[in-house]
Amino acid sequence: MRDKSLAGLSVTFLLLAGAAAAAEPALQGPGAAKPRFVVGEVVITAYPPGGGDDLLTGGLGAARLADPTPVVPDPVSPASLRTAAIYNNYRALVDTSPGGGYGRLYGPLVPPTTADADGKIYGVEYLAFARGRGRGQNITLMVQIPDAFDPARGCIVTGPSSGSRGIYGAIATSGEWGLKHGCAVAYTDKGTGTGAHNLERNTVGLLQGGRVDAEAAGPLSSFTAAIGDRQRAAFNAANPDRWAWKHAHSGRNPEADWDEHVIRSLEFALWALNDRFAGSVPKLTWANTLVIASSVSNGGAASLRAAEIAPRGMIDAVVVSEPNVNPTYDRRFVIRQGEGEPLRRHSRPLYDYLTMIDLYQGCANLAPANATAPLNLTLPILGQNRCTALVTAGLLTAGDLTAQATQAQAIINAYGILAEQNVVAPAYWGAYVAQAVAVTYANAYARASVLDNLCGFSFAATDNVATSPTFNQIVALPAASEAILFAAANGIPPTGGISVVNNRSRGGPLRDQFSLSPSSGLADQNLDGHRCLRALATGKLLPNGRRQSHRRIQDSIEQILANGRLGGVPAIVVHGRSDALIAPNHTSRAYYGLSRLRDGNRSRLSYIEVTNGQHLDGFNALPGFDERFVPLHHYFVQALDRMYAYLTTGEPLPASQVVHTVPRGRGGDGIVPPIEVANLPPMLTAPAAADRIRFDGRTLSVPD
């Protein structure tokens, strides 16, 4: 427990945040000048009680967040776009279905909470662009200061966005936890988000979601592709109605700076707090403010890496879930689950194992073992064609279709991908998760321009109406859809009406998953294009002219590797064993082993692995998922609670362990019952020996 523990401190200062009578959409604070890294104005908006809107729910309240009826924003109203963005991001990250635990196990109204009876939390929100490394790069920073914030017990929780989401991309996870506990929340979009440049119309997004001409936006756009007018005109003539997307097409590797973006968000948060309370309380510093680096998925990785580089005393603890962290490979240890064979080649980068899965999953979905996987919706003909194309390419050798699909699944699992994820992966494939990530990360790591059409891929709206003569062909995105991208898009196409397109499809460009490979003419889910992505990872069979792209990708991956050195900062990492996107053997398990080696006796890192937990809790509301999987979010919240208790009262942290959960299953009436506490055993300070995760310096032993 650090010296700046909050234990025993009393409330001695009155809060000022609730004093305003109504929301102020562009209120400039009275304190110190804005930080040097801020670009443009700082938009400061007060959300007082009685004003309708709030920090956590966008004015909707807890019940409306659970209502699946879409929130349709007014595109000319920043407040309306904000509300819809909060609604969409919240529901994307947690299961808000009646039986999934929302409102009973987690959510705005579940204690402890500072929310009112509707689940709203009031306070002040600071929003700004900051300059990242490299010319013209804007990252978005936001700080939410709840009215319950007590400067005498000051705390900040980080909320870097999950995935490639925008600034509200952690609102349901570390954002909610922090606000409910009276902490300020420091958000960043990590230089990704919904930076979308319509090349045909030359329109871009602004800080609060409005869309304008790129020339009018100038340096205050969320993202403008770094191409000249003549280049854009020539590209549009050859490739009409295409889009440049910030994460993919910034021309830099934004992930290399995610750690620094978290640090910057904390600096912005401390400035905002001192601006908010200027003259009324002693200055808040790192010495008197508790800081927990947190978030999930990509945001979790950003916070872990931030803790590795943060100045001493800035970050007091780390709590992350399912982090997309890429640990440096250390051959000194192996990973062994139960009595299985030790895995020596752990710590593979995401781009490596994901592009391998990207080749084989479309065929593996047809394996008999996957016949009952929920939402295994791959059209049989597309799966069969992928298997056939893999055989033709020499990537499968089995005889009949069943054997080919079974072999494809075995190849995936032999790469250190857990068998527990197999039942989840077909649904992710049908939702185009792995494929989309592979396309975006290839462009980002290669530092590609939108002009490159890397591996034949581009982004455009497509006609998805089966009765249309242009079915799956490129169309212009309707202006009404473009106007609400800030609220609707998640940062990685397909999203917000924008699809991933195979430019090289036989007969002309088509939506990728239904396109025809140019080498064979088969509708094989574009094996040609995805083999190109894999070649960029391995350096083998590279397409002509792509050697430089391969080298850039390798360099970019080197820039994002985590070193595992937390320097004794207490940390809890939570991961679901059934994660079909972020592989535990290559991320959390491997990071735990690396960190224990690097920090030695100083290490205060606990690793909690949850059975029947998968990456996308939102899927748990869907048929087949509801009966099989538990909310990993529940354990993320529990980990934050345990860490907060450790920091404030000295309660011990949980030991590293596997938590064996109990799926809901189906009752005798065939109905999936609501999840209960009995389904979710707690993480324990001293778990049973059979549940302990152990590391002896050579073997990381994970119980079955």
XYZ file of C-alpha atoms in Angstrom:
704
model
C 0.000 0.000 0.000
C 1.429 3.379 -1.039
C 1.947 6.342 1.313
C -0.717 8.308 -0.520
C -3.379 5.873 0.663
C -6.824 7.404 1.068
C -7.554 5.462 4.265
C -8.792 7.588 7.147
C -8.999 10.883 5.231
C -12.104 12.974 5.826
C -14.122 15.106 3.444
C -12.909 18.643 4.103
C -13.669 20.472 0.881
C -16.986 21.332 -0.754
C -17.271 20.411 -4.426
C -17.816 23.130 -6.936
C -18.842 21.011 -9.922
C -22.533 20.891 -8.990
C -22.892 24.633 -8.516
C -23.727 25.468 -12.121
C -27.428 25.874 -12.887
C -27.369 24.516 -16.443
C -25.098 22.827 -18.948
C -22.468 25.086 -20.505
C -21.391 23.644 -23.862
C -18.163 25.651 -24.174
C -17.179 26.946 -20.767
C -13.564 27.998 -20.318
C -12.140 27.238 -16.903
C -10.590 29.935 -14.684
C -7.374 28.152 -13.797
C -3.952 27.786 -15.386
C -3.385 28.112 -19.114
C -4.177 24.996 -21.108
C -1.367 22.435 -21.430
C 1.151 23.004 -24.194
C 0.185 19.781 -25.938
C -3.474 20.791 -26.424
C -4.466 21.739 -29.973
C -7.373 24.166 -30.316
C -9.820 24.935 -27.539
C -10.619 22.887 -24.483
C -14.369 22.296 -24.476
C -15.587 22.253 -20.870
C -19.178 21.226 -20.300
C -20.985 21.091 -16.965
C -23.681 18.465 -16.414
C -25.436 19.525 -13.187
C -28.318 17.758 -11.465
C -31.613 18.734 -13.007
C -30.100 19.451 -16.390
C -31.085 16.115 -17.923
C -27.709 15.121 -19.366
C -24.908 13.516 -17.365
C -21.404 12.072 -17.569
C -22.106 8.342 -17.569
C -25.327 7.751 -19.509
C -25.536 10.768 -21.797
C -28.799 11.740 -20.159
C -30.394 8.377 -20.919
C -30.287 6.763 -17.510
C -29.531 3.141 -16.693
C -32.838 1.730 -17.951
C -32.528 3.350 -21.389
C -28.983 2.034 -21.777
C -30.462 -1.460 -21.480
C -33.226 -0.757 -24.014
C -32.194 -2.151 -27.430
C -34.197 0.495 -29.297
C -31.508 2.477 -31.169
C -30.746 6.031 -30.125
C -30.965 8.115 -33.310
C -28.920 11.299 -32.961
C -29.464 14.732 -34.428
C -26.304 15.084 -36.558
C -26.080 18.846 -36.104
C -26.208 18.605 -32.310
C -22.922 17.730 -30.561
C -24.896 16.837 -27.421
C -27.103 14.426 -29.362
C -24.126 12.817 -31.099
C -22.466 12.433 -27.702
C -25.513 10.716 -26.218
C -25.715 8.244 -29.096
C -21.964 7.592 -28.896
C -22.245 6.783 -25.186
C -25.229 4.503 -25.831
C -23.520 2.568 -28.645
C -20.157 2.266 -26.923
C -21.687 1.215 -23.615
C -23.773 -1.557 -25.155
C -20.863 -2.791 -27.281
C -18.757 -3.565 -24.223
C -21.141 -5.113 -21.703
C -24.143 -7.417 -21.821
C -27.195 -5.300 -21.005
C -29.725 -8.118 -21.531
C -32.137 -8.861 -18.643
C -30.543 -12.182 -17.707
C -26.907 -11.261 -18.215
C -26.284 -9.501 -14.917
C -26.806 -5.855 -15.855
C -28.542 -3.990 -13.056
C -27.809 -6.745 -10.528
C -24.102 -7.553 -10.809
C -22.868 -4.430 -12.606
C -24.200 -1.223 -14.096
C -24.767 2.397 -13.006
C -27.149 1.528 -10.155
C -25.205 -1.354 -8.622
C -23.541 -0.213 -5.373
C -21.224 1.252 -4.468
C -22.315 4.117 -6.707
C -22.629 7.886 -6.705
C -25.387 7.751 -9.349
C -28.877 9.126 -8.757
C -32.017 6.986 -8.879
C -31.903 6.922 -12.689
C -28.247 5.898 -12.849
C -27.004 9.336 -13.863
C -23.743 10.791 -12.563
C -23.304 14.548 -12.746
C -20.178 16.620 -13.067
C -17.929 18.348 -15.582
C -16.351 17.054 -18.786
C -13.175 18.438 -20.392
C -12.575 17.554 -24.054
C -9.683 18.484 -26.331
C -7.357 17.436 -29.097
C -3.703 16.923 -28.265
C -0.772 16.720 -30.605
C 0.722 13.264 -30.960
C 4.099 12.479 -32.408
C 4.329 13.163 -36.119
C 3.003 15.947 -38.303
C -0.724 16.542 -38.152
C -1.608 13.763 -35.716
C -4.406 14.599 -33.288
C -5.318 12.371 -30.394
C -8.455 12.988 -28.365
C -8.291 13.491 -24.607
C -11.205 13.747 -22.206
C -11.549 14.075 -18.452
C -14.781 13.470 -16.580
C -14.887 14.924 -13.056
C -17.926 13.746 -11.103
C -19.583 15.973 -8.530
C -18.636 13.343 -5.946
C -14.916 13.971 -6.554
C -13.303 14.896 -3.228
C -9.966 16.691 -3.621
C -8.966 15.467 -0.167
C -9.293 11.900 -1.460
C -8.346 12.614 -5.051
C -8.291 9.672 -7.464
C -7.953 9.244 -11.215
C -8.735 6.144 -13.256
C -7.555 5.858 -16.858
C -9.944 4.921 -19.654
C -8.074 4.473 -22.945
C -10.580 3.206 -25.483
C -11.161 -0.459 -26.167
C -10.342 -1.657 -29.660
C -10.030 1.317 -31.969
C -13.055 3.059 -30.525
C -13.475 6.776 -30.066
C -13.249 8.828 -26.909
C -16.238 7.150 -25.209
C -14.793 3.700 -25.867
C -14.206 2.908 -22.180
C -17.335 4.514 -20.751
C -18.872 1.167 -19.713
C -15.725 -0.299 -18.173
C -13.125 1.697 -16.269
C -15.119 4.872 -16.940
C -18.182 3.665 -15.091
C -16.177 2.200 -12.220
C -14.249 5.423 -11.726
C -17.299 7.686 -11.850
C -19.251 5.454 -9.455
C -16.378 5.717 -6.973
C -16.066 9.500 -7.230
C -12.838 9.381 -9.234
C -11.968 11.516 -12.229
C -11.603 9.452 -15.391
C -8.836 10.204 -17.904
C -9.847 9.006 -21.365
C -7.992 8.887 -24.668
C -8.862 7.452 -28.059
C -5.154 6.509 -28.420
C -4.921 8.164 -31.837
C -7.489 5.801 -33.358
C -11.233 6.401 -32.999
C -13.684 7.417 -35.679
C -11.266 9.454 -37.751
C -12.934 8.937 -41.142
C -12.022 10.896 -44.275
C -14.530 10.661 -47.127
C -12.173 11.015 -50.075
C -14.931 11.542 -52.634
C -16.600 14.401 -50.753
C -13.394 15.471 -48.948
C -15.185 15.631 -45.612
C -13.727 14.882 -42.176
C -14.785 14.756 -38.543
C -14.342 17.357 -35.816
C -13.695 17.042 -32.083
C -17.371 16.769 -31.129
C -18.436 14.704 -34.110
C -19.594 17.232 -36.660
C -18.447 16.768 -40.253
C -17.094 19.515 -42.495
C -14.928 20.010 -45.572
C -11.326 19.024 -44.904
C -10.051 22.447 -45.933
C -12.371 24.135 -43.465
C -11.308 21.781 -40.658
C -7.620 22.356 -41.267
C -5.484 21.105 -38.366
C -8.560 20.584 -36.163
C -9.933 17.502 -37.895
C -9.930 14.168 -36.112
C -8.109 12.805 -39.163
C -7.316 13.987 -42.682
C -5.392 11.681 -44.998
C -1.944 13.037 -45.812
C -2.452 13.238 -49.579
C -2.561 16.184 -51.959
C -5.563 17.341 -53.943
C -4.187 15.958 -57.202
C -3.437 12.607 -55.597
C -6.914 12.462 -54.140
C -8.552 13.352 -57.433
C -6.574 10.685 -59.296
C -7.338 8.114 -56.614
C -11.047 8.965 -56.682
C -11.135 8.575 -60.445
C -9.700 5.076 -60.199
C -11.345 4.136 -56.861
C -14.609 6.023 -56.389
C -16.377 6.385 -53.037
C -13.464 5.199 -50.898
C -12.604 6.206 -47.354
C -9.381 6.709 -45.426
C -9.586 5.570 -41.799
C -7.406 6.938 -39.024
C -6.122 3.737 -37.398
C -5.374 2.169 -40.773
C -4.242 5.111 -42.876
C -2.538 7.660 -40.644
C 0.802 6.730 -42.215
C 2.227 6.014 -38.791
C 2.001 3.262 -36.230
C -0.344 4.754 -33.613
C -0.011 1.743 -31.323
C 3.642 2.576 -30.733
C 2.486 5.624 -28.761
C -0.501 4.197 -26.885
C 1.491 4.182 -23.651
C 2.450 7.824 -24.098
C -1.146 8.713 -24.936
C -2.242 7.310 -21.571
C 0.459 9.353 -19.836
C -0.746 12.437 -21.693
C -4.341 11.740 -20.666
C -3.225 11.648 -17.030
C -1.352 14.938 -17.401
C -4.490 16.450 -18.951
C -6.595 15.062 -16.107
C -4.377 16.553 -13.410
C -4.459 19.906 -15.199
C -8.264 19.736 -15.500
C -8.663 18.954 -11.806
C -6.486 21.863 -10.800
C -8.339 24.075 -13.255
C -11.679 22.970 -11.819
C -10.724 23.515 -8.190
C -8.355 26.468 -8.686
C -8.076 28.650 -5.627
C -10.298 26.505 -3.448
C -8.109 23.561 -2.480
C -4.408 22.758 -2.299
C -2.951 21.846 -5.658
C -3.442 18.251 -6.696
C -0.217 16.423 -7.531
C 0.831 12.853 -8.201
C 1.851 12.658 -4.560
C -1.637 13.344 -3.220
C -3.756 11.789 -5.992
C -4.368 8.076 -6.343
C -3.986 6.817 -9.940
C -5.169 3.465 -11.258
C -4.252 2.650 -14.869
C -7.089 0.578 -16.255
C -9.346 -0.406 -19.191
C -9.855 -3.511 -21.319
C -8.548 -5.005 -24.590
C -6.451 -2.439 -26.492
C -7.084 0.038 -23.703
C -5.832 -2.503 -21.193
C -2.623 -2.970 -23.151
C -2.165 0.801 -23.360
C -2.467 1.111 -19.576
C -0.080 -1.785 -18.919
C 2.538 -0.258 -21.179
C 1.944 3.175 -19.651
C 2.788 1.733 -16.245
C 6.072 0.459 -17.692
C 7.175 3.965 -18.771
C 5.401 6.270 -16.307
C 7.521 8.533 -14.090
C 7.914 7.074 -10.648
C 4.971 7.982 -8.426
C 2.522 8.815 -11.212
C 0.707 5.440 -11.461
C -0.102 3.644 -8.227
C -1.734 0.499 -9.600
C -2.868 -1.284 -12.748
C -6.094 -3.234 -13.321
C -6.784 -4.443 -16.853
C -8.886 -7.087 -18.532
C -8.140 -9.136 -21.669
C -5.295 -6.803 -22.679
C -4.051 -6.893 -26.257
C -0.497 -6.728 -24.990
C 2.416 -8.017 -27.067
C 5.059 -9.195 -24.574
C 8.684 -9.531 -25.557
C 9.393 -13.222 -26.109
C 11.555 -14.730 -23.389
C 12.615 -18.304 -24.081
C 13.575 -18.906 -20.448
C 10.072 -20.028 -19.520
C 7.321 -22.216 -20.940
C 3.568 -22.221 -20.363
C 1.787 -25.391 -19.369
C -1.942 -25.848 -18.846
C -2.838 -28.820 -16.654
C -1.000 -31.934 -17.779
C -0.715 -30.740 -21.370
C 2.455 -30.298 -23.366
C 4.516 -27.224 -22.448
C 4.169 -24.364 -24.916
C 7.602 -23.010 -25.713
C 6.684 -20.530 -28.444
C 4.381 -18.215 -26.548
C 4.327 -14.400 -26.824
C 3.535 -14.292 -30.535
C 2.439 -10.806 -31.653
C -1.242 -10.292 -32.424
C -0.552 -9.695 -36.105
C 1.280 -13.023 -36.335
C -1.323 -15.296 -34.773
C -4.311 -13.368 -36.099
C -3.215 -13.549 -39.728
C -2.695 -17.286 -39.260
C -6.229 -17.648 -37.898
C -7.382 -15.416 -40.736
C -6.221 -18.057 -43.221
C -7.743 -21.132 -41.626
C -10.837 -20.179 -39.606
C -13.128 -19.882 -42.625
C -12.466 -23.560 -43.318
C -12.254 -24.704 -39.677
C -15.833 -23.533 -39.116
C -16.954 -26.666 -41.009
C -15.169 -29.076 -38.655
C -17.597 -31.528 -36.991
C -16.406 -30.338 -33.585
C -17.682 -26.845 -34.454
C -21.102 -27.999 -35.675
C -22.804 -26.846 -32.471
C -20.803 -23.647 -32.014
C -23.255 -20.781 -31.499
C -23.811 -18.443 -34.427
C -21.622 -20.497 -36.756
C -23.188 -18.746 -39.725
C -20.517 -19.157 -42.417
C -22.287 -20.136 -45.628
C -21.296 -23.765 -46.306
C -20.289 -23.010 -49.886
C -17.933 -20.237 -48.736
C -16.367 -22.516 -46.122
C -16.019 -25.337 -48.637
C -14.407 -22.987 -51.150
C -11.946 -21.748 -48.514
C -10.961 -25.342 -47.697
C -10.563 -26.142 -51.402
C -8.448 -23.037 -51.989
C -6.218 -23.858 -49.004
C -5.618 -27.346 -50.434
C -4.804 -25.876 -53.854
C -2.348 -23.496 -52.189
C -0.663 -26.388 -50.382
C -1.739 -25.063 -46.973
C -3.910 -28.108 -46.216
C -3.180 -31.713 -47.132
C -6.164 -33.674 -45.806
C -8.411 -35.591 -48.201
C -12.118 -34.847 -47.889
C -13.867 -31.711 -46.693
C -14.413 -32.953 -43.143
C -10.763 -33.886 -42.773
C -9.670 -30.557 -44.242
C -11.768 -28.553 -41.794
C -10.526 -30.664 -38.889
C -6.939 -30.139 -40.004
C -7.507 -26.388 -40.274
C -8.745 -26.314 -36.677
C -5.761 -28.375 -35.521
C -3.340 -25.951 -37.194
C -4.945 -23.052 -35.342
C -4.704 -24.769 -31.957
C -1.133 -25.919 -32.569
C -0.159 -22.238 -32.737
C -0.805 -21.806 -29.031
C -4.485 -20.953 -29.465
C -6.502 -22.550 -26.660
C -9.069 -25.211 -27.511
C -11.523 -23.427 -25.199
C -11.843 -20.646 -27.771
C -12.895 -22.937 -30.611
C -16.583 -22.725 -29.795
C -16.437 -18.904 -29.912
C -14.323 -18.356 -33.026
C -16.970 -19.215 -35.672
C -19.261 -16.444 -34.420
C -16.396 -13.949 -34.413
C -15.599 -15.024 -37.965
C -19.193 -14.523 -39.042
C -19.083 -11.045 -37.522
C -15.876 -10.374 -39.535
C -13.826 -9.648 -36.413
C -10.474 -11.306 -37.113
C -10.514 -10.337 -40.783
C -11.213 -6.676 -40.033
C -8.475 -6.446 -37.416
C -5.973 -8.076 -39.785
C -6.713 -5.573 -42.566
C -6.523 -2.506 -40.306
C -3.398 -3.593 -38.436
C -1.583 -4.513 -41.656
C -2.104 -0.974 -42.905
C -1.194 0.595 -39.570
C 1.954 -1.459 -39.025
C 3.041 -1.001 -42.649
C 2.440 2.744 -42.210
C 0.548 2.529 -45.465
C -1.240 5.345 -47.240
C -4.832 4.947 -48.344
C -3.410 5.294 -51.859
C -1.607 1.960 -51.469
C -4.726 -0.260 -51.372
C -2.544 -2.657 -49.383
C -3.092 -6.276 -50.490
C -5.983 -5.071 -52.631
C -8.128 -3.925 -49.702
C -9.965 -0.636 -49.377
C -12.840 0.815 -47.355
C -16.171 1.809 -48.882
C -19.892 1.515 -48.358
C -21.451 -1.483 -50.099
C -25.013 -2.357 -51.021
C -26.038 -4.996 -48.514
C -29.625 -5.414 -49.728
C -29.847 -8.912 -51.201
C -32.546 -7.928 -53.695
C -30.453 -5.114 -55.182
C -28.672 -5.588 -58.533
C -25.590 -4.013 -56.922
C -25.582 -6.445 -53.971
C -22.189 -6.243 -52.180
C -20.868 -3.715 -54.716
C -19.525 -0.272 -53.808
C -22.011 2.552 -53.329
C -21.753 6.038 -51.880
C -22.417 6.149 -48.158
C -25.676 8.074 -47.632
C -25.081 11.550 -46.260
C -27.309 10.790 -43.271
C -25.108 7.827 -42.319
C -21.935 9.849 -42.729
C -23.289 12.592 -40.494
C -23.569 10.247 -37.486
C -20.320 8.297 -37.843
C -19.004 9.802 -34.607
C -21.841 8.086 -32.760
C -22.158 4.885 -34.783
C -18.669 3.809 -35.866
C -16.207 1.810 -33.775
C -12.886 2.654 -35.433
C -12.350 -0.473 -37.556
C -14.429 -1.113 -40.703
C -16.834 -2.741 -41.228
C -18.568 -0.114 -39.147
C -21.006 2.736 -39.544
C -22.017 1.546 -43.003
C -18.425 1.257 -44.277
C -17.257 -2.203 -45.428
C -13.924 -3.806 -46.231
C -13.696 -4.195 -50.000
C -11.665 -6.572 -52.151
C -10.598 -4.345 -55.032
C -9.264 -7.351 -56.953
C -12.377 -9.478 -56.941
C -13.182 -11.133 -60.255
C -15.627 -8.897 -62.095
C -14.938 -5.818 -60.003
C -14.649 -4.748 -56.372
C -16.947 -6.492 -53.897
C -17.454 -6.619 -50.140
C -14.548 -8.756 -49.004
C -16.227 -11.785 -47.440
C -18.365 -12.375 -50.540
C -15.737 -11.586 -53.168
C -14.015 -13.836 -55.702
C -10.289 -14.532 -55.435
C -8.579 -13.358 -58.626
C -6.315 -16.437 -58.836
C -9.145 -18.969 -58.810
C -12.410 -17.151 -59.331
C -13.747 -18.946 -56.265
C -15.944 -17.251 -53.682
C -13.495 -18.392 -51.025
C -13.717 -15.358 -48.705
C -10.810 -13.764 -50.599
C -8.046 -16.172 -49.695
C -5.727 -14.331 -52.090
C -6.010 -11.067 -50.189
C -5.678 -12.683 -46.786
C -2.680 -14.747 -47.896
C -1.075 -11.420 -48.761
C -1.725 -10.187 -45.210
C -0.152 -13.368 -43.852
C 2.865 -13.000 -46.122
C 3.430 -9.517 -44.719
C 3.718 -11.154 -41.296
C 6.004 -14.038 -42.256
C 8.014 -12.512 -45.087
C 7.367 -15.643 -47.161
C 5.824 -15.591 -50.650
C 5.558 -11.826 -50.554
C 3.699 -10.166 -53.435
C 5.819 -8.076 -55.762
C 6.894 -4.805 -54.218
C 5.835 -5.692 -50.689
C 9.233 -6.398 -49.119
C 9.329 -2.871 -47.698
C 5.840 -3.304 -46.204
C 6.990 -6.513 -44.489
C 10.034 -4.746 -43.020
C 7.899 -1.866 -41.808
C 5.470 -4.265 -40.144
C 8.310 -6.000 -38.330
C 9.716 -2.654 -37.215
C 6.296 -1.523 -36.017
C 5.780 -4.691 -34.010
C 9.152 -4.141 -32.339
C 7.934 -0.685 -31.308
C 4.884 -2.061 -29.455
C 6.485 -4.891 -27.490
C 5.942 -4.728 -23.738
C 8.930 -5.335 -21.470
C 7.028 -6.566 -18.404
C 8.814 -4.221 -16.017
C 6.202 -2.775 -13.699
C 8.773 -1.997 -11.023
C 6.704 -3.352 -8.176
C 3.540 -1.415 -9.039
C 0.630 -3.611 -7.861
C -1.349 -4.978 -10.777
C -4.187 -7.365 -11.581
C -4.669 -8.800 -15.065
C -7.953 -10.573 -15.839
C -8.475 -12.743 -18.905
C -11.171 -15.119 -20.148
C -9.966 -18.569 -21.123
C -12.371 -18.708 -24.086
C -11.097 -15.469 -25.636
C -11.167 -15.974 -29.406
C -9.542 -12.661 -30.306
C -6.756 -11.967 -27.802
C -5.012 -15.298 -27.177
C -4.060 -15.815 -23.491
C -0.882 -17.790 -24.276
C 0.439 -14.907 -26.333
C -0.793 -12.043 -24.144
C -1.827 -12.212 -20.477
C -0.253 -15.551 -19.567
C 2.955 -14.651 -21.338
C 3.020 -11.129 -19.881
C 2.580 -12.536 -16.383
C 5.553 -14.876 -16.833
C 7.696 -12.163 -18.407
C 6.867 -9.634 -15.714
C 7.580 -12.087 -12.927
C 10.970 -12.796 -14.495
C 11.840 -9.153 -15.094
C 10.641 -7.780 -11.728
C 11.595 -10.786 -9.627
C 10.806 -10.406 -5.932
C 9.472 -6.892 -6.493
C 6.587 -8.190 -8.586
C 3.095 -7.559 -7.231
C 1.273 -8.783 -10.328
C -1.697 -11.134 -9.973
C -3.126 -12.976 -12.950
C -6.764 -14.075 -12.815
C -7.958 -16.449 -15.558
C -11.717 -16.957 -15.800
C -13.198 -20.074 -17.358
C -16.177 -19.562 -19.669
C -15.147 -15.946 -20.214
C -14.767 -14.646 -23.777
C -13.605 -11.363 -25.260
C -16.832 -9.684 -26.347
C -19.278 -9.641 -23.433
C -21.891 -8.068 -25.680
C -22.162 -11.425 -27.474
C -23.384 -13.005 -24.210
C -26.856 -11.655 -24.926
C -27.046 -13.762 -28.107
C -28.537 -17.252 -28.396
C -26.005 -19.963 -27.604
C -23.648 -17.528 -25.932
C -26.066 -16.800 -23.091
C -26.055 -20.396 -21.873
C -22.284 -20.940 -22.241
C -20.498 -17.793 -21.117
C -20.273 -15.554 -18.079
C -19.656 -11.782 -17.952
C -15.916 -11.201 -17.801
C -16.814 -7.607 -16.948
C -17.982 -8.816 -13.520
C -14.428 -9.959 -12.733
C -12.909 -6.760 -14.102
C -15.088 -4.790 -11.684
C -14.176 -7.193 -8.880
C -10.477 -6.717 -9.652
C -10.854 -2.936 -9.476
C -12.699 -3.285 -6.175
C -9.948 -5.497 -4.771
C -7.215 -3.130 -5.907
C -9.006 -0.091 -4.488
C -9.388 -1.861 -1.147
C -5.694 -2.727 -1.185
C -4.684 0.860 -1.907
C -7.043 2.494 0.574
C -7.273 0.057 3.494
C -4.435 -2.385 2.955
C -6.584 -5.430 2.250
C -4.526 -8.145 0.525
C -4.624 -8.677 -3.196
C -5.881 -11.958 -4.656
C -3.276 -14.550 -5.572
C -2.913 -15.627 -9.188
C -5.583 -18.211 -9.890
C -8.061 -19.802 -12.244
C -11.657 -18.956 -11.327
C -13.892 -21.837 -12.368
C -17.266 -20.371 -13.241
C -20.573 -22.157 -13.810
C -22.390 -21.431 -17.101
C -26.119 -20.726 -16.891
C -27.077 -23.594 -19.171
C -30.750 -24.229 -19.898
C -33.504 -25.144 -17.512
C -35.882 -28.051 -17.948
C -38.191 -25.714 -19.857
C -35.436 -24.965 -22.357
C -35.082 -21.399 -21.081
C -31.705 -19.920 -20.120
C -32.074 -18.704 -16.515
C -30.727 -15.344 -15.349
C -27.138 -15.432 -14.192
C -26.693 -15.511 -10.420
C -23.846 -15.011 -7.976
C -23.629 -18.796 -7.705
C -22.445 -18.874 -11.321
C -19.600 -16.502 -10.480
C -17.270 -17.638 -7.690
C -15.146 -14.755 -6.399
C -11.426 -14.377 -6.925
C -9.837 -15.350 -3.611
C -6.970 -14.007 -1.594
C -5.848 -17.582 -0.929
C -7.358 -19.920 -3.530
C -7.268 -23.683 -3.235
C -3.995 -25.237 -4.305
C -5.702 -26.839 -7.304
C -6.740 -23.399 -8.591
C -3.462 -21.539 -8.101
C -1.468 -20.304 -11.064
C 2.208 -20.869 -10.271
C 5.456 -19.631 -11.757
C 8.815 -21.080 -10.751
C 10.982 -19.083 -13.151
C 10.931 -21.810 -15.788
C 7.323 -22.960 -16.074
C 4.105 -21.000 -15.823
C 1.639 -23.619 -14.620
C -2.041 -22.907 -15.256
C -4.561 -25.399 -13.846
C -7.177 -26.891 -16.161
